[in-house]
PDB file of C-alpha atoms in Angstrom:
ATOM      1  CA  MET S   1       5.351  37.676  -1.021  1.00  0.00           C
ATOM      2  CA  ARG S   2       5.908  34.219  -2.023  1.00  0.00           C
ATOM      3  CA  SER S   3       8.975  33.591  -0.249  1.00  0.00           C
ATOM      4  CA  LEU S   4       7.675  35.290   2.611  1.00  0.00           C
ATOM      5  CA  LEU S   5       5.061  32.385   2.938  1.00  0.00           C
ATOM      6  CA  ASN S   6       7.523  29.737   2.658  1.00  0.00           C
ATOM      7  CA  VAL S   7       9.739  31.431   5.415  1.00  0.00           C
ATOM      8  CA  LEU S   8       6.569  31.393   7.745  1.00  0.00           C
ATOM      9  CA  VAL S   9       5.901  27.560   6.898  1.00  0.00           C
ATOM     10  CA  ILE S  10       9.148  26.628   7.378  1.00  0.00           C
ATOM     11  CA  VAL S  11       9.121  28.597  10.782  1.00  0.00           C
ATOM     12  CA  LEU S  12       6.155  26.985  11.608  1.00  0.00           C
ATOM     13  CA  SER S  13       6.867  23.708  11.126  1.00  0.00           C
ATOM     14  CA  ALA S  14      10.327  23.669  12.581  1.00  0.00           C
ATOM     15  CA  ALA S  15       8.380  25.121  15.831  1.00  0.00           C
ATOM     16  CA  LEU S  16       6.480  21.879  15.457  1.00  0.00           C
ATOM     17  CA  GLY S  17       8.786  19.826  15.276  1.00  0.00           C
ATOM     18  CA  LEU S  18      10.344  21.444  18.175  1.00  0.00           C
ATOM     19  CA  VAL S  19       7.230  20.754  19.803  1.00  0.00           C
ATOM     20  CA  LEU S  20       7.520  17.153  19.325  1.00  0.00           C
ATOM     21  CA  ILE S  21      10.669  16.344  20.216  1.00  0.00           C
ATOM     22  CA  GLY S  22      10.194  18.248  23.551  1.00  0.00           C
ATOM     23  CA  VAL S  23       6.917  16.157  24.706  1.00  0.00           C
ATOM     24  CA  ILE S  24       8.998  13.540  23.274  1.00  0.00           C
ATOM     25  CA  LEU S  25      11.867  14.134  26.190  1.00  0.00           C
ATOM     26  CA  GLU S  26       8.902  15.333  28.364  1.00  0.00           C
ATOM     27  CA  SER S  27       7.127  11.782  28.667  1.00  0.00           C
ATOM     28  CA  PRO S  28       8.142   9.208  31.417  1.00  0.00           C
ATOM     29  CA  SER S  29      10.207   6.210  30.454  1.00  0.00           C
ATOM     30  CA  PRO S  30       8.279   3.340  28.653  1.00  0.00           C
ATOM     31  CA  ALA S  31       9.572   0.183  31.791  1.00  0.00           C
ATOM     32  CA  ARG S  32       8.021   2.468  34.272  1.00  0.00           C
ATOM     33  CA  VAL S  33       4.627   2.488  32.542  1.00  0.00           C
ATOM     34  CA  ARG S  34       2.703  -1.170  32.104  1.00  0.00           C
ATOM     35  CA  LEU S  35      -0.141  -0.471  29.555  1.00  0.00           C
ATOM     36  CA  SER S  36      -1.687  -3.934  28.983  1.00  0.00           C
ATOM     37  CA  GLU S  37      -2.768  -3.966  32.766  1.00  0.00           C
ATOM     38  CA  GLU S  38      -3.382  -0.321  32.918  1.00  0.00           C
ATOM     39  CA  VAL S  39      -5.978  -1.146  29.638  1.00  0.00           C
ATOM     40  CA  LEU S  40      -7.136  -4.170  31.182  1.00  0.00           C
ATOM     41  CA  MET S  41      -8.409  -2.644  35.277  1.00  0.00           C
ATOM     42  CA  GLN S  42     -10.336   0.127  32.729  1.00  0.00           C
ATOM     43  CA  ILE S  43     -11.774  -1.982  30.310  1.00  0.00           C
ATOM     44  CA  GLY S  44     -15.425  -1.827  32.077  1.00  0.00           C
ATOM     45  CA  ALA S  45     -15.482   1.461  32.367  1.00  0.00           C
ATOM     46  CA  SER S  46     -14.586   1.571  27.988  1.00  0.00           C
ATOM     47  CA  GLY S  47     -17.862   0.268  26.828  1.00  0.00           C
ATOM     48  CA  VAL S  48     -16.651  -2.914  24.747  1.00  0.00           C
ATOM     49  CA  THR S  49     -14.964  -5.925  26.081  1.00  0.00           C
ATOM     50  CA  HIS S  50     -11.848  -6.337  23.330  1.00  0.00           C
ATOM     51  CA  PRO S  51      -8.686  -4.845  24.672  1.00  0.00           C
ATOM     52  CA  VAL S  52      -7.574  -3.520  21.028  1.00  0.00           C
ATOM     53  CA  THR S  53     -10.645  -2.228  20.341  1.00  0.00           C
ATOM     54  CA  ALA S  54     -10.979  -0.201  24.393  1.00  0.00           C
ATOM     55  CA  VAL S  55      -8.032   1.188  23.097  1.00  0.00           C
ATOM     56  CA  LEU S  56      -8.274   2.055  20.215  1.00  0.00           C
ATOM     57  CA  LEU S  57     -11.762   4.014  20.042  1.00  0.00           C
ATOM     58  CA  ASN S  58     -12.089   4.646  23.724  1.00  0.00           C
ATOM     59  CA  PHE S  59      -8.719   5.677  25.654  1.00  0.00           C
ATOM     60  CA  ARG S  60      -6.404   6.648  22.348  1.00  0.00           C
ATOM     61  CA  GLY S  61      -9.361   7.707  20.518  1.00  0.00           C
ATOM     62  CA  TYR S  62      -7.752  10.849  19.239  1.00  0.00           C
ATOM     63  CA  ASP S  63      -4.729   8.572  17.743  1.00  0.00           C
ATOM     64  CA  THR S  64      -7.636   7.145  15.566  1.00  0.00           C
ATOM     65  CA  LEU S  65      -9.132  10.080  14.631  1.00  0.00           C
ATOM     66  CA  LEU S  66      -5.719  11.516  13.733  1.00  0.00           C
ATOM     67  CA  GLU S  67      -5.188   8.412  11.716  1.00  0.00           C
ATOM     68  CA  VAL S  68      -8.404   8.438   9.260  1.00  0.00           C
ATOM     69  CA  MET S  69      -7.254  12.282   8.942  1.00  0.00           C
ATOM     70  CA  VAL S  70      -3.990  10.611   7.704  1.00  0.00           C
ATOM     71  CA  LEU S  71      -5.549   8.846   5.233  1.00  0.00           C
ATOM     72  CA  LEU S  72      -7.834  10.962   3.847  1.00  0.00           C
ATOM     73  CA  LEU S  73      -5.263  13.591   2.956  1.00  0.00           C
ATOM     74  CA  ALA S  74      -2.965  10.346   1.522  1.00  0.00           C
ATOM     75  CA  LEU S  75      -6.478  10.236  -0.938  1.00  0.00           C
ATOM     76  CA  LEU S  76      -6.311  14.136  -1.320  1.00  0.00           C
ATOM     77  CA  GLY S  77      -2.750  13.892  -2.248  1.00  0.00           C
ATOM     78  CA  VAL S  78      -3.890  11.111  -5.120  1.00  0.00           C
ATOM     79  CA  LEU S  79      -6.409  13.331  -6.143  1.00  0.00           C
ATOM     80  CA  ALA S  80      -4.250  16.398  -6.414  1.00  0.00           C
ATOM     81  CA  GLN S  81      -1.808  13.736  -8.600  1.00  0.00           C
ATOM     82  CA  MET S  82      -4.623  13.336 -11.116  1.00  0.00           C
ATOM     83  CA  GLY S  83      -4.586  16.708 -12.612  1.00  0.00           C
ATOM     84  CA  LYS S  84      -7.694  18.940 -13.527  1.00  0.00           C
ATOM     85  CA  GLN S  85      -8.718  17.161 -16.103  1.00  0.00           C
ATOM     86  CA  LYS S  86     -12.430  16.099 -17.048  1.00  0.00           C
ATOM     87  CA  ARG S  87     -12.677  13.045 -18.454  1.00  0.00           C
ATOM     88  CA  GLU S  88     -15.817  10.399 -19.957  1.00  0.00           C
ATOM     89  CA  ASN S  89     -15.839   7.843 -17.743  1.00  0.00           C
ATOM     90  CA  PRO S  90     -15.231   5.010 -19.066  1.00  0.00           C
ATOM     91  CA  PRO S  91     -18.725   2.731 -19.143  1.00  0.00           C
ATOM     92  CA  ALA S  92     -18.628  -0.548 -17.560  1.00  0.00           C
ATOM     93  CA  GLY S  93     -18.418  -3.855 -18.460  1.00  0.00           C
ATOM     94  CA  PHE S  94     -16.801  -2.964 -21.808  1.00  0.00           C
ATOM     95  CA  TYR S  95     -15.209  -6.320 -22.178  1.00  0.00           C
ATOM     96  CA  LEU S  96     -17.273  -8.588 -20.668  1.00  0.00           C
ATOM     97  CA  THR S  97     -18.912  -9.882 -23.703  1.00  0.00           C
ATOM     98  CA  GLU S  98     -15.014 -12.431 -23.479  1.00  0.00           C
ATOM     99  CA  PRO S  99     -15.224 -15.556 -23.038  1.00  0.00           C
ATOM    100  CA  ARG S 100     -12.012 -15.920 -20.664  1.00  0.00           C
ATOM    101  CA  MET S 101     -13.609 -13.198 -18.240  1.00  0.00           C
ATOM    102  CA  GLN S 102     -17.318 -15.469 -17.154  1.00  0.00           C
ATOM    103  CA  VAL S 103     -15.034 -16.777 -14.640  1.00  0.00           C
ATOM    104  CA  LEU S 104     -13.653 -13.616 -12.861  1.00  0.00           C
ATOM    105  CA  LEU S 105     -17.627 -12.323 -13.803  1.00  0.00           C
ATOM    106  CA  TRP S 106     -19.303 -15.253 -11.539  1.00  0.00           C
ATOM    107  CA  LEU S 107     -15.940 -15.055  -9.130  1.00  0.00           C
ATOM    108  CA  ALA S 108     -16.738 -11.614  -8.255  1.00  0.00           C
ATOM    109  CA  ARG S 109     -20.140 -11.843  -8.393  1.00  0.00           C
ATOM    110  CA  VAL S 110     -20.403 -14.309  -5.575  1.00  0.00           C
ATOM    111  CA  LEU S 111     -17.468 -12.861  -3.933  1.00  0.00           C
ATOM    112  CA  VAL S 112     -18.704  -9.221  -3.120  1.00  0.00           C
ATOM    113  CA  PRO S 113     -22.505  -9.959  -2.322  1.00  0.00           C
ATOM    114  CA  LEU S 114     -20.081 -12.023   0.816  1.00  0.00           C
ATOM    115  CA  MET S 115     -17.243  -9.524   1.011  1.00  0.00           C
ATOM    116  CA  VAL S 116     -20.057  -7.688   2.180  1.00  0.00           C
ATOM    117  CA  LEU S 117     -21.720  -9.820   4.646  1.00  0.00           C
ATOM    118  CA  VAL S 118     -17.926 -10.545   6.099  1.00  0.00           C
ATOM    119  CA  ALA S 119     -17.280  -6.759   6.610  1.00  0.00           C
ATOM    120  CA  GLY S 120     -20.113  -6.036   8.112  1.00  0.00           C
ATOM    121  CA  TYR S 121     -19.387  -9.299  10.672  1.00  0.00           C
ATOM    122  CA  LEU S 122     -16.543  -7.370  11.237  1.00  0.00           C
ATOM    123  CA  LEU S 123     -17.515  -4.281  12.585  1.00  0.00           C
ATOM    124  CA  TRP S 124     -19.671  -6.081  14.797  1.00  0.00           C
ATOM    125  CA  ALA S 125     -17.152  -8.460  16.416  1.00  0.00           C
ATOM    126  CA  GLY S 126     -14.821  -5.341  16.617  1.00  0.00           C
ATOM    127  CA  GLY S 127     -16.803  -5.039  19.949  1.00  0.00           C
ATOM    128  CA  HIS S 128     -15.688  -7.907  21.722  1.00  0.00           C
ATOM    129  CA  GLN S 129     -12.918  -9.901  19.746  1.00  0.00           C
ATOM    130  CA  PRO S 130     -10.702  -8.958  16.906  1.00  0.00           C
ATOM    131  CA  GLY S 131     -12.122  -6.770  13.532  1.00  0.00           C
ATOM    132  CA  GLY S 132     -13.707  -3.479  13.633  1.00  0.00           C
ATOM    133  CA  ALA S 133     -13.574  -1.024  11.584  1.00  0.00           C
ATOM    134  CA  PHE S 134     -10.288  -0.617   9.834  1.00  0.00           C
ATOM    135  CA  GLN S 135     -10.335  -4.243   8.932  1.00  0.00           C
ATOM    136  CA  ALA S 136     -14.102  -3.848   8.198  1.00  0.00           C
ATOM    137  CA  GLY S 137     -13.396  -0.701   5.511  1.00  0.00           C
ATOM    138  CA  ALA S 138     -10.192  -3.209   4.100  1.00  0.00           C
ATOM    139  CA  VAL S 139     -13.131  -5.644   3.012  1.00  0.00           C
ATOM    140  CA  LEU S 140     -14.899  -3.340   1.682  1.00  0.00           C
ATOM    141  CA  ALA S 141     -12.276  -1.717   0.071  1.00  0.00           C
ATOM    142  CA  ALA S 142     -11.449  -4.963  -1.551  1.00  0.00           C
ATOM    143  CA  ALA S 143     -14.953  -5.710  -3.352  1.00  0.00           C
ATOM    144  CA  GLY S 144     -14.668  -2.314  -4.464  1.00  0.00           C
ATOM    145  CA  VAL S 145     -11.490  -3.389  -5.927  1.00  0.00           C
ATOM    146  CA  LEU S 146     -12.798  -6.569  -6.978  1.00  0.00           C
ATOM    147  CA  LEU S 147     -15.329  -5.226  -8.796  1.00  0.00           C
ATOM    148  CA  ASN S 148     -12.892  -2.908 -10.650  1.00  0.00           C
ATOM    149  CA  LEU S 149     -10.892  -5.068 -11.876  1.00  0.00           C
ATOM    150  CA  SER S 150     -14.115  -7.211 -13.130  1.00  0.00           C
ATOM    151  CA  GLY S 151     -15.184  -4.400 -15.132  1.00  0.00           C
ATOM    152  CA  LEU S 152     -18.254  -4.314 -12.913  1.00  0.00           C
ATOM    153  CA  LEU S 153     -17.435  -0.683 -11.579  1.00  0.00           C
ATOM    154  CA  PRO S 154     -15.830   1.834 -13.913  1.00  0.00           C
ATOM    155  CA  SER S 155     -13.090   3.362 -12.064  1.00  0.00           C
ATOM    156  CA  TRP S 156     -13.484   6.661 -10.911  1.00  0.00           C
ATOM    157  CA  MET S 157     -12.826   9.944 -12.131  1.00  0.00           C
ATOM    158  CA  GLU S 158     -13.597  13.467 -10.980  1.00  0.00           C
ATOM    159  CA  PRO S 159     -16.066  12.364  -7.031  1.00  0.00           C
ATOM    160  CA  ALA S 160     -19.418  13.741  -7.657  1.00  0.00           C
ATOM    161  CA  TRP S 161     -20.846  15.134  -4.122  1.00  0.00           C
ATOM    162  CA  ASN S 162     -22.629  11.824  -3.130  1.00  0.00           C
ATOM    163  CA  LEU S 163     -18.708  10.059  -3.051  1.00  0.00           C
ATOM    164  CA  ARG S 164     -17.101  12.953  -1.706  1.00  0.00           C
ATOM    165  CA  ALA S 165     -20.237  13.177   1.259  1.00  0.00           C
ATOM    166  CA  GLY S 166     -19.183   9.110   1.754  1.00  0.00           C
ATOM    167  CA  LEU S 167     -15.181   9.757   1.576  1.00  0.00           C
ATOM    168  CA  VAL S 168     -15.989  12.283   4.591  1.00  0.00           C
ATOM    169  CA  SER S 169     -19.011  11.109   5.932  1.00  0.00           C
ATOM    170  CA  GLY S 170     -17.056   8.530   8.864  1.00  0.00           C
ATOM    171  CA  LEU S 171     -14.595  12.149   9.986  1.00  0.00           C
ATOM    172  CA  LEU S 172     -17.227  13.867  10.426  1.00  0.00           C
ATOM    173  CA  VAL S 173     -19.842  11.356  12.899  1.00  0.00           C
ATOM    174  CA  PHE S 174     -16.152  11.061  14.676  1.00  0.00           C
ATOM    175  CA  LEU S 175     -15.462  14.746  14.950  1.00  0.00           C
ATOM    176  CA  LEU S 176     -19.656  15.246  15.692  1.00  0.00           C
ATOM    177  CA  ILE S 177     -19.478  12.823  18.598  1.00  0.00           C
ATOM    178  CA  ALA S 178     -16.824  14.148  20.052  1.00  0.00           C
ATOM    179  CA  ALA S 179     -17.837  17.340  20.082  1.00  0.00           C
ATOM    180  CA  ALA S 180     -21.258  16.655  21.525  1.00  0.00           C
ATOM    181  CA  VAL S 181     -19.452  14.772  24.103  1.00  0.00           C
ATOM    182  CA  MET S 182     -17.678  17.028  25.106  1.00  0.00           C
ATOM    183  CA  MET S 183     -19.959  19.917  24.861  1.00  0.00           C
ATOM    184  CA  THR S 184     -22.275  18.285  27.313  1.00  0.00           C
ATOM    185  CA  ALA S 185     -20.579  14.487  29.174  1.00  0.00           C
ATOM    186  CA  SER S 186     -16.778  15.444  29.634  1.00  0.00           C
ATOM    187  CA  PRO S 187     -16.737  19.172  29.531  1.00  0.00           C
ATOM    188  CA  GLY S 188     -13.022  20.444  28.305  1.00  0.00           C
ATOM    189  CA  LEU S 189     -12.458  16.387  27.572  1.00  0.00           C
ATOM    190  CA  LEU S 190     -11.530  15.201  24.560  1.00  0.00           C
ATOM    191  CA  LEU S 191     -13.610  11.975  23.423  1.00  0.00           C
ATOM    192  CA  GLN S 192     -14.166  10.899  26.799  1.00  0.00           C
ATOM    193  CA  TYR S 193     -17.153   9.000  26.489  1.00  0.00           C
ATOM    194  CA  PRO S 194     -19.753   8.441  29.547  1.00  0.00           C
ATOM    195  CA  PRO S 195     -19.379   4.805  30.415  1.00  0.00           C
ATOM    196  CA  ALA S 196     -23.180   4.022  30.002  1.00  0.00           C
ATOM    197  CA  SER S 197     -23.022   5.331  26.611  1.00  0.00           C
ATOM    198  CA  ALA S 198     -19.523   4.125  25.650  1.00  0.00           C
ATOM    199  CA  GLY S 199     -20.724   0.990  23.809  1.00  0.00           C
ATOM    200  CA  MET S 200     -23.239   2.658  21.687  1.00  0.00           C
ATOM    201  CA  LEU S 201     -21.308   5.790  20.868  1.00  0.00           C
ATOM    202  CA  ILE S 202     -18.343   3.630  19.583  1.00  0.00           C
ATOM    203  CA  LEU S 203     -20.173   1.423  17.522  1.00  0.00           C
ATOM    204  CA  LEU S 204     -22.169   4.561  15.695  1.00  0.00           C
ATOM    205  CA  VAL S 205     -18.049   6.055  15.195  1.00  0.00           C
ATOM    206  CA  GLU S 206     -17.286   2.405  14.174  1.00  0.00           C
ATOM    207  CA  THR S 207     -19.610   2.275  11.406  1.00  0.00           C
ATOM    208  CA  GLY S 208     -19.246   5.824   9.768  1.00  0.00           C
ATOM    209  CA  LEU S 209     -15.132   4.945   9.716  1.00  0.00           C
ATOM    210  CA  THR S 210     -16.003   1.389   7.945  1.00  0.00           C
ATOM    211  CA  LEU S 211     -18.213   3.406   5.289  1.00  0.00           C
ATOM    212  CA  SER S 212     -15.259   5.860   4.855  1.00  0.00           C
ATOM    213  CA  LEU S 213     -12.377   4.073   5.277  1.00  0.00           C
ATOM    214  CA  GLY S 214     -14.105   1.479   2.588  1.00  0.00           C
ATOM    215  CA  LEU S 215     -14.468   4.314  -0.107  1.00  0.00           C
ATOM    216  CA  ILE S 216     -10.856   5.413   0.917  1.00  0.00           C
ATOM    217  CA  LEU S 217      -8.892   2.895   0.808  1.00  0.00           C
ATOM    218  CA  ALA S 218     -10.610   1.479  -2.387  1.00  0.00           C
ATOM    219  CA  GLY S 219     -10.512   4.725  -3.711  1.00  0.00           C
ATOM    220  CA  LEU S 220      -6.855   5.007  -3.762  1.00  0.00           C
ATOM    221  CA  PHE S 221      -6.896   1.949  -6.293  1.00  0.00           C
ATOM    222  CA  LEU S 222      -9.797   3.817  -8.034  1.00  0.00           C
ATOM    223  CA  PHE S 223      -8.551   6.493  -8.547  1.00  0.00           C
ATOM    224  CA  LEU S 224      -5.145   5.476  -9.383  1.00  0.00           C
ATOM    225  CA  SER S 225      -6.366   2.806 -11.967  1.00  0.00           C
ATOM    226  CA  GLY S 226      -8.331   5.263 -14.559  1.00  0.00           C
ATOM    227  CA  ASP S 227      -5.592   5.678 -17.031  1.00  0.00           C
ATOM    228  CA  ALA S 228      -4.181   2.446 -17.531  1.00  0.00           C
ATOM    229  CA  ILE S 229      -8.339   0.981 -18.529  1.00  0.00           C
ATOM    230  CA  ASP S 230      -9.005   4.671 -20.313  1.00  0.00           C
ATOM    231  CA  ASP S 231      -5.678   3.100 -22.702  1.00  0.00           C
ATOM    232  CA  GLU S 232      -7.547  -0.253 -22.744  1.00  0.00           C
ATOM    233  CA  ALA S 233     -10.501   1.358 -24.204  1.00  0.00           C
ATOM    234  CA  ASP S 234      -9.320   3.401 -26.463  1.00  0.00           C
ATOM    235  CA  LYS S 235      -7.503   0.959 -28.668  1.00  0.00           C
TER     236      LYS S 235
ATOM    237  CA  MET P   1       7.353 -30.166  19.359  1.00  0.00           C
ATOM    238  CA  SER P   2       5.506 -29.091  16.224  1.00  0.00           C
ATOM    239  CA  SER P   3       4.013 -26.178  17.074  1.00  0.00           C
ATOM    240  CA  LEU P   4       8.815 -25.183  17.085  1.00  0.00           C
ATOM    241  CA  ILE P   5       9.155 -26.738  13.918  1.00  0.00           C
ATOM    242  CA  LEU P   6       5.797 -24.552  12.396  1.00  0.00           C
ATOM    243  CA  ASP P   7       7.219 -21.311  13.216  1.00  0.00           C
ATOM    244  CA  LEU P   8      11.028 -22.186  12.390  1.00  0.00           C
ATOM    245  CA  LEU P   9       9.026 -22.939   8.987  1.00  0.00           C
ATOM    246  CA  LEU P  10       7.373 -19.705   8.627  1.00  0.00           C
ATOM    247  CA  VAL P  11      10.399 -17.756   9.666  1.00  0.00           C
ATOM    248  CA  ILE P  12      12.512 -19.394   7.174  1.00  0.00           C
ATOM    249  CA  ALA P  13       9.587 -18.759   4.517  1.00  0.00           C
ATOM    250  CA  LEU P  14       9.621 -15.379   5.891  1.00  0.00           C
ATOM    251  CA  LEU P  15      13.343 -13.919   5.689  1.00  0.00           C
ATOM    252  CA  TRP P  16      13.243 -16.159   2.188  1.00  0.00           C
ATOM    253  CA  SER P  17      10.723 -14.693   0.373  1.00  0.00           C
ATOM    254  CA  ALA P  18      11.228 -11.136   2.024  1.00  0.00           C
ATOM    255  CA  LEU P  19      15.103 -11.599   0.458  1.00  0.00           C
ATOM    256  CA  ARG P  20      13.672 -12.994  -2.964  1.00  0.00           C
ATOM    257  CA  SER P  21      10.928 -10.004  -3.156  1.00  0.00           C
ATOM    258  CA  LEU P  22      14.200  -7.353  -2.976  1.00  0.00           C
ATOM    259  CA  MET P  23      17.001  -9.334  -4.858  1.00  0.00           C
ATOM    260  CA  THR P  24      15.014 -10.062  -8.099  1.00  0.00           C
ATOM    261  CA  GLN P  25      15.368  -8.571 -11.388  1.00  0.00           C
ATOM    262  CA  ASP P  26      11.844  -8.835 -12.311  1.00  0.00           C
ATOM    263  CA  LEU P  27       9.286  -7.005 -11.042  1.00  0.00           C
ATOM    264  CA  PHE P  28       6.349  -8.736 -11.193  1.00  0.00           C
ATOM    265  CA  GLN P  29       8.425 -11.242  -9.280  1.00  0.00           C
ATOM    266  CA  ALA P  30       9.048  -9.114  -7.141  1.00  0.00           C
ATOM    267  CA  VAL P  31       5.780  -8.183  -6.206  1.00  0.00           C
ATOM    268  CA  VAL P  32       4.001 -11.950  -6.301  1.00  0.00           C
ATOM    269  CA  LEU P  33       6.434 -12.701  -3.666  1.00  0.00           C
ATOM    270  CA  PHE P  34       5.643  -9.609  -1.922  1.00  0.00           C
ATOM    271  CA  ILE P  35       1.863 -10.714  -1.194  1.00  0.00           C
ATOM    272  CA  VAL P  36       3.789 -13.932  -0.333  1.00  0.00           C
ATOM    273  CA  PHE P  37       5.646 -12.290   2.025  1.00  0.00           C
ATOM    274  CA  GLY P  38       2.396 -10.364   3.069  1.00  0.00           C
ATOM    275  CA  LEU P  39       0.759 -13.453   3.749  1.00  0.00           C
ATOM    276  CA  LEU P  40       3.563 -15.439   5.571  1.00  0.00           C
ATOM    277  CA  MET P  41       3.829 -12.061   7.947  1.00  0.00           C
ATOM    278  CA  ALA P  42       0.204 -12.253   9.217  1.00  0.00           C
ATOM    279  CA  LEU P  43       0.998 -15.925   9.728  1.00  0.00           C
ATOM    280  CA  VAL P  44       3.487 -14.812  12.006  1.00  0.00           C
ATOM    281  CA  TRP P  45       0.826 -12.112  13.554  1.00  0.00           C
ATOM    282  CA  ALA P  46      -1.541 -14.812  14.647  1.00  0.00           C
ATOM    283  CA  ARG P  47       0.921 -17.227  15.554  1.00  0.00           C
ATOM    284  CA  LEU P  48       2.724 -14.338  18.627  1.00  0.00           C
ATOM    285  CA  HIS P  49      -1.081 -13.716  19.231  1.00  0.00           C
ATOM    286  CA  ALA P  50      -2.205 -10.477  17.562  1.00  0.00           C
ATOM    287  CA  PRO P  51      -5.023 -11.291  15.242  1.00  0.00           C
ATOM    288  CA  ASP P  52      -5.960  -7.627  14.720  1.00  0.00           C
ATOM    289  CA  ILE P  53      -2.978  -7.106  13.520  1.00  0.00           C
ATOM    290  CA  ALA P  54      -3.071 -10.162  11.261  1.00  0.00           C
ATOM    291  CA  LEU P  55      -6.518  -9.336   9.745  1.00  0.00           C
ATOM    292  CA  ALA P  56      -5.115  -5.976   8.701  1.00  0.00           C
ATOM    293  CA  GLU P  57      -1.788  -7.374   7.094  1.00  0.00           C
ATOM    294  CA  ALA P  58      -3.323  -9.608   5.145  1.00  0.00           C
ATOM    295  CA  ALA P  59      -6.496  -7.007   4.558  1.00  0.00           C
ATOM    296  CA  ILE P  60      -4.399  -3.781   3.790  1.00  0.00           C
ATOM    297  CA  GLY P  61      -0.344  -5.154   3.393  1.00  0.00           C
ATOM    298  CA  ALA P  62      -1.138  -7.719   1.553  1.00  0.00           C
ATOM    299  CA  GLY P  63      -4.208  -7.457  -0.650  1.00  0.00           C
ATOM    300  CA  LEU P  64      -4.171  -3.412  -0.895  1.00  0.00           C
ATOM    301  CA  THR P  65      -0.387  -2.989  -1.324  1.00  0.00           C
ATOM    302  CA  GLY P  66      -0.916  -5.999  -3.427  1.00  0.00           C
ATOM    303  CA  ALA P  67      -3.221  -5.038  -5.573  1.00  0.00           C
ATOM    304  CA  LEU P  68      -1.875  -1.356  -6.356  1.00  0.00           C
ATOM    305  CA  LEU P  69       2.093  -2.564  -6.733  1.00  0.00           C
ATOM    306  CA  LEU P  70       0.150  -4.587  -9.430  1.00  0.00           C
ATOM    307  CA  ASP P  71      -1.747  -2.140 -11.189  1.00  0.00           C
ATOM    308  CA  THR P  72       1.554   0.078 -11.370  1.00  0.00           C
ATOM    309  CA  VAL P  73       3.326  -3.346 -13.317  1.00  0.00           C
ATOM    310  CA  GLY P  74       0.901  -3.175 -15.823  1.00  0.00           C
ATOM    311  CA  TYR P  75       0.925   0.603 -16.150  1.00  0.00           C
ATOM    312  CA  LEU P  76       4.898   0.603 -16.456  1.00  0.00           C
ATOM    313  CA  ARG P  77       4.548  -2.445 -18.858  1.00  0.00           C
ATOM    314  CA  LYS P  78       2.035  -0.581 -21.124  1.00  0.00           C
ATOM    315  CA  LYS P  79       4.657   2.087 -21.028  1.00  0.00           C
ATOM    316  CA  GLN P  80       7.501   0.215 -22.184  1.00  0.00           C
ATOM    317  CA  GLN P  81       5.727  -1.213 -24.559  1.00  0.00           C
ATOM    318  CA  GLU P  82       4.601   2.116 -26.481  1.00  0.00           C
ATOM    319  CA  SER P  83       7.808   3.223 -26.602  1.00  0.00           C
ATOM    320  CA  PHE P  84       9.493   0.088 -27.779  1.00  0.00           C
ATOM    321  CA  PRO P  85       6.947  -1.897 -29.811  1.00  0.00           C
TER     322      PRO P  85
END
């Protein structure tokens, strides 16, 4: 039974690979397609004025959708690696009393609110200049890593329901908006926003993505760093 | 002229940090050089008028990956101390 399943998986994977190779061979040669001019011609209908954001979240929105899924899968891989053993969360701030930690603590307390502010700015700026959900999420994640390294935030062990909800919320918002747009505005077309409300929908998607990507990227560090800190607490 | 000199310096520093990061025997040194490489790469993207990629490179390439690699080095060192006290 198990080997039959393996054969099935191999056949399906091979079929998928052949289809992908076929699609690549079918696509027109890149020399004849002038993408940047096409983007600048259509940018009025995208709801944003920055061409990179227009491509990432409107014209090629499904690329971004798949990218978020890949990041979530990577985190699931990390969670699977951690095994099933349940441990007590180490108490936050177990080495905060040492004098040498005071500078780091002070820095973290000053920097983290600023980083949250910068993340909000990057999210908002994405509509008309460089910025957007990925960069904002990365800044949020960096704030989480800083809090963890300075001992203010314990490493994550078993994700509780609220953390799980946060991790998938961005993807869920993205999928809900994709489904809603497909049902109402443009039947049968994935992520074809109506131009009038495209700006608002993109901002909604990016807000959800910022939160989720921040948690996912921070999770890659905070789940993996759990063991090291756990060892230290034992000594 | 001055921008050409800046570009040349950036290219030399980028190649040097990449080579050193690959060649060095010390893992910690390699990770620090990798972070330096990421930050220089972000500057190069900015010089190439690609600020979006520069932001992503600085935040994810240098920052988050660097933090993960440093964490790994610390973990490996601790393991080594436990097995060879």
